[in-house]
Tab-separated table of C-alpha atoms in Angstrom:
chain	number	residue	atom	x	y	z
A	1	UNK	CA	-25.782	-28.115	8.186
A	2	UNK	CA	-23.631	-25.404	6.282
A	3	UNK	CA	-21.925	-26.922	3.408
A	4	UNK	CA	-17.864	-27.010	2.915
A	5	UNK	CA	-16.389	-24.294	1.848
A	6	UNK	CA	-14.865	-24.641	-1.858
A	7	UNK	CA	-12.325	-22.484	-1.700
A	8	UNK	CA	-8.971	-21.791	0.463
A	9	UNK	CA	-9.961	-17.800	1.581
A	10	UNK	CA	-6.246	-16.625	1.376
A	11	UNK	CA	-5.549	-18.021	-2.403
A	12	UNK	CA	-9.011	-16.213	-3.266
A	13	UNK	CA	-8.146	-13.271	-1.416
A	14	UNK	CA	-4.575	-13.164	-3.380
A	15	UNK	CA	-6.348	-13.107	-6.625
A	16	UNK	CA	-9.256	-10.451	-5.632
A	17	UNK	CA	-6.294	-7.951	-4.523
A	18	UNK	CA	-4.515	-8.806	-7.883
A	19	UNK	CA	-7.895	-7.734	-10.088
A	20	UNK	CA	-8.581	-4.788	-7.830
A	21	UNK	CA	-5.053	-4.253	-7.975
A	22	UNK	CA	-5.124	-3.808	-12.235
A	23	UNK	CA	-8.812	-2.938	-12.502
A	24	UNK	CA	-9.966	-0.597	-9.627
A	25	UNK	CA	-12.765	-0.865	-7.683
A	26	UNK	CA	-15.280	0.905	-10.138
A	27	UNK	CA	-14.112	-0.975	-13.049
A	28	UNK	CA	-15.178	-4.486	-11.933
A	29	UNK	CA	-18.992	-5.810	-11.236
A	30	UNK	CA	-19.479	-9.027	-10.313
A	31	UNK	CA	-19.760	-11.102	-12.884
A	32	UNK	CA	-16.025	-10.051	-13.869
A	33	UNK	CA	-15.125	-10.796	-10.006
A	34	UNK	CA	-16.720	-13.808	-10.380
A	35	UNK	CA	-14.643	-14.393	-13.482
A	36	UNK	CA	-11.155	-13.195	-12.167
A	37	UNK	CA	-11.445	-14.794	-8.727
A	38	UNK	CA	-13.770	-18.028	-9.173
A	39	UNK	CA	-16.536	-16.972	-6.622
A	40	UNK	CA	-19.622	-16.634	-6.912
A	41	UNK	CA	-21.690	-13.953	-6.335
A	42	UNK	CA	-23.709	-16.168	-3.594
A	43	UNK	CA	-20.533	-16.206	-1.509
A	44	UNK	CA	-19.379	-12.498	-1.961
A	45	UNK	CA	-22.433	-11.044	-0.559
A	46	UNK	CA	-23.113	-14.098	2.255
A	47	UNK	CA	-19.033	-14.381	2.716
A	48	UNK	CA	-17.769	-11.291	2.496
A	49	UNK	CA	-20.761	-8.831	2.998
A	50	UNK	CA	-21.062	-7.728	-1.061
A	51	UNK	CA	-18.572	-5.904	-3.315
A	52	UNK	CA	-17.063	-3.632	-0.669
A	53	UNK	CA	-16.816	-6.079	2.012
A	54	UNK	CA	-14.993	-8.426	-0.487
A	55	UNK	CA	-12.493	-5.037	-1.660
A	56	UNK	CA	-11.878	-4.182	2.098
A	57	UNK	CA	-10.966	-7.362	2.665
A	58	UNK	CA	-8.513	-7.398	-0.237
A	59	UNK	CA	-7.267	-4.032	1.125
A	60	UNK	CA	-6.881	-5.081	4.362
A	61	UNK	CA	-4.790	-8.333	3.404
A	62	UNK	CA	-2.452	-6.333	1.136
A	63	UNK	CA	-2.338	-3.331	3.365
A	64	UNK	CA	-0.491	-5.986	6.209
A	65	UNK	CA	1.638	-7.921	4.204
A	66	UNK	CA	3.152	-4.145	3.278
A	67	UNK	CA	3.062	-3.314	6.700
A	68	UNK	CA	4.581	-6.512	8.363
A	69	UNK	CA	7.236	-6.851	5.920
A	70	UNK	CA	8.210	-3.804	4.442
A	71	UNK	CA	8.219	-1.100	6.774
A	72	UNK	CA	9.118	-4.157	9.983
A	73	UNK	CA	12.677	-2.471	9.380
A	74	UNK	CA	11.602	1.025	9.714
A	75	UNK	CA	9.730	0.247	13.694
A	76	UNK	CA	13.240	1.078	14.976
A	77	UNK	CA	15.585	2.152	12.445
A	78	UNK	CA	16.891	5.295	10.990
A	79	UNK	CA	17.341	7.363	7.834
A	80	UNK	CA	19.128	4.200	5.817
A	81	UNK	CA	15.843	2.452	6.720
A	82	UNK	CA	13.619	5.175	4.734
A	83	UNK	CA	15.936	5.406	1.615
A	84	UNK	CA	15.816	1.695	1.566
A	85	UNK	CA	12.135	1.401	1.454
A	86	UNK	CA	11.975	4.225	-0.514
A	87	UNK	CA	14.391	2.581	-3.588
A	88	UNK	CA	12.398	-0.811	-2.895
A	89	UNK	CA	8.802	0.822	-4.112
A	90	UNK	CA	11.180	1.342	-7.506
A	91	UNK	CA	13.210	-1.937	-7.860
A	92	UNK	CA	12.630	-5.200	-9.837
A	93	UNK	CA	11.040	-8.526	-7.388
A	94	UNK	CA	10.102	-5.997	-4.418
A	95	UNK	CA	6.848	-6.669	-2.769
A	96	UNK	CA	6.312	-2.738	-3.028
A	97	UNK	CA	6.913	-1.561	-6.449
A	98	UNK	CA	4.477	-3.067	-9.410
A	99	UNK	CA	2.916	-1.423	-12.603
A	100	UNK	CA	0.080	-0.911	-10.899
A	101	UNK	CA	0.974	1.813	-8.376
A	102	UNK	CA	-0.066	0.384	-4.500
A	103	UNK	CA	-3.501	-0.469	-4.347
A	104	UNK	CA	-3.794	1.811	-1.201
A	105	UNK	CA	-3.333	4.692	-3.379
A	106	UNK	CA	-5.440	3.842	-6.408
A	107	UNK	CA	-8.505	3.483	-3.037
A	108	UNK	CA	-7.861	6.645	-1.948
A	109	UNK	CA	-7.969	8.059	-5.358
A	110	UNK	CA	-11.101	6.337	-6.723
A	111	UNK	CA	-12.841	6.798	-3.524
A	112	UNK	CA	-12.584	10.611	-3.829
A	113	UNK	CA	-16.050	9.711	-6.455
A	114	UNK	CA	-17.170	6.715	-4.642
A	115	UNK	CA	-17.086	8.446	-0.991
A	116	UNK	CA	-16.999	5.061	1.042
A	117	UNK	CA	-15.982	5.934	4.902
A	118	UNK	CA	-14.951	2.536	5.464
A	119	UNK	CA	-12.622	2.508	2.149
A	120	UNK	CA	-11.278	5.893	3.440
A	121	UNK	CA	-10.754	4.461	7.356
A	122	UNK	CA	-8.951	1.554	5.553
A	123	UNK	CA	-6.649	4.101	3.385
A	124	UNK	CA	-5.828	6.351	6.290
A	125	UNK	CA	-4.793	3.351	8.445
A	126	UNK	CA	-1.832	2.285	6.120
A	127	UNK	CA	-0.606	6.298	5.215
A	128	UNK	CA	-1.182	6.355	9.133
A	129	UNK	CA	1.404	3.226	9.643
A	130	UNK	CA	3.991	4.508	7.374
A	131	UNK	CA	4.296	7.842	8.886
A	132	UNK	CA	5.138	6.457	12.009
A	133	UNK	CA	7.737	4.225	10.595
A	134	UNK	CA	9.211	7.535	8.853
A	135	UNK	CA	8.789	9.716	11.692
A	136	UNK	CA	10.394	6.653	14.216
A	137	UNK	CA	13.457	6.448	11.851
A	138	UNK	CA	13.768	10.832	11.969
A	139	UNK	CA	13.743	11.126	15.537
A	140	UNK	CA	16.261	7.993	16.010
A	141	UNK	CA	18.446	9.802	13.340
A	142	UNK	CA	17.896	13.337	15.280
A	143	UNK	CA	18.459	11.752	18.845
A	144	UNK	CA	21.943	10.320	17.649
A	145	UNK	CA	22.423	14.283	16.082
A	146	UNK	CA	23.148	12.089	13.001
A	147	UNK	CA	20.662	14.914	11.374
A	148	UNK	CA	19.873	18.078	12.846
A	149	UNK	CA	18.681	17.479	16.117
A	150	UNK	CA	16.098	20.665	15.541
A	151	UNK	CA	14.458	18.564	11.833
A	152	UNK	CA	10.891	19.172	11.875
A	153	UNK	CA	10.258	15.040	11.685
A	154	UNK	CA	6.760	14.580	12.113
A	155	UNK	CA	6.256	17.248	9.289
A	156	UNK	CA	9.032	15.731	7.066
A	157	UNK	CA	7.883	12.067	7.769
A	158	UNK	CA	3.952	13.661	6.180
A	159	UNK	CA	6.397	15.013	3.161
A	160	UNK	CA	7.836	11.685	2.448
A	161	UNK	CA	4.342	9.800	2.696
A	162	UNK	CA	3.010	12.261	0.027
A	163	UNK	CA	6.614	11.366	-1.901
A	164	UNK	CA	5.800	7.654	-1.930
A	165	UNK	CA	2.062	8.364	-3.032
A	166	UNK	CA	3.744	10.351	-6.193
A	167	UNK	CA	6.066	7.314	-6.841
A	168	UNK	CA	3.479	5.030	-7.111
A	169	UNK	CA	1.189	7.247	-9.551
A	170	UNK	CA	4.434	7.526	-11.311
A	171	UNK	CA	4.748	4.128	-11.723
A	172	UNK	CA	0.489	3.419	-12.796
A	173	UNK	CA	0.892	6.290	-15.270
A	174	UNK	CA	4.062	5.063	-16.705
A	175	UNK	CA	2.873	1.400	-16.365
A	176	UNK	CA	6.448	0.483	-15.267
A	177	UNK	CA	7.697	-0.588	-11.946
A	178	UNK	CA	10.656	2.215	-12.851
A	179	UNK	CA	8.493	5.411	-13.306
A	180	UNK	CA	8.587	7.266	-10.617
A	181	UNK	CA	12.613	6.015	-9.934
A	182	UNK	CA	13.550	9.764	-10.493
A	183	UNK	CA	11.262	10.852	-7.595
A	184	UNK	CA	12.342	8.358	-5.293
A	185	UNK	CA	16.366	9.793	-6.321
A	186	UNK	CA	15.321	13.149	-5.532
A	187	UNK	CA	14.122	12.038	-1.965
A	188	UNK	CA	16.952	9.938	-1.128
A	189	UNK	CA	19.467	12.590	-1.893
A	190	UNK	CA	17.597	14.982	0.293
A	191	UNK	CA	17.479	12.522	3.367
A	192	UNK	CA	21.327	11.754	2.486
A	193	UNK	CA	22.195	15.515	2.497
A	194	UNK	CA	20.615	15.922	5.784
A	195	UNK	CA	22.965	13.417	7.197
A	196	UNK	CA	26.345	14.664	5.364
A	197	UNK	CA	25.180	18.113	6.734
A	198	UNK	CA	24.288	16.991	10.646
């Protein structure tokens, strides 16, 4: 008979996205995942299928909290909707701005060395989600000629996903919540000029 698990899998999952979150994936082996999450490394290979099973996982879980709750406004909204996501990845007690950059972008930048095609499935998936949500909001704003019904959307909503990867580097390099704040004003002007000029 399999013996009880010892652990609630959501609280343990909430602390290995927090130490992948400050670390990186490189930077930890698994005695310091051990450590910083209280597994052991029995369970993270038989559990979670090893060190990258255990990180997608942690990806994964963070990657649909972000995705359920803040873009959920952008699945049907409009260019508001993107400058209020956008000042959220820069504002104190949002779920989107930290110290510590997004964890999606720190993956996609470490795994340009480590090369792992299921980290880089996982990375593309999120970008993926929030250019919809940008793109969604563009052509509701261009439908309702609240912006120039001609606006190149699906190749502004790729700009503004490469704008919120720069605010959160911003914010890692800085170590502030705050650092990339003057990126995130340049965008929202832009998107607020297009409307005042529609």
């Amino acid at each position: 008979m399999a013996r009880p698990k010892s652990y609630n899998r959501e609280e343990v999952i909430e602390r290995v996205v927090l130490a992948f979150w400050q670390h990186g994936y490189q930077a930890l082996g698994l005695r310091e995942l051990e450590r910083l999450t209280g597994l052991n490394q029995f369970a993270i290979r038989t559990e979670f299928g090893g060190k990258e099973g255990l990180y997608l996982e942690a990806l994964d879980f963070y990657s649909e909290k972000a995705i359920d709750h803040a873009m959920r406004p952008m699945r049907d909204g409009d260019i508001q909707d993107i400058v209020d996501f956008l000042e959220a990845l820069v504002t104190d007690g949002s779920m989107t701005s930290s110290a510590h950059g997004c964890l999606v972008v720190n993956t996609g930048i470490e795994n340009a060395r480590v090369g792992s095609p299921r980290l880089e499935k996982a990375v593309r998936r999120y970008w993926q989600a929030l250019e919809i949500c940008f793109k969604t909001c563009l052509e509701n704003a261009a439908a309702e000629a609240r912006i120039d019904p001609s606006t190149d959307c699906p190749s502004m909503a790729k700009g503004l996903v490469s704008g919120v990867m720069g605010v959160h580097v911003q914010n890692r390099l800085d170590g502030s919540n705050r650092g990339g704040r003057f990126l995130v004003g340049v965008l929202c002007d832009q998107l607020r000029a297009m409307e005042r000029s529609a």
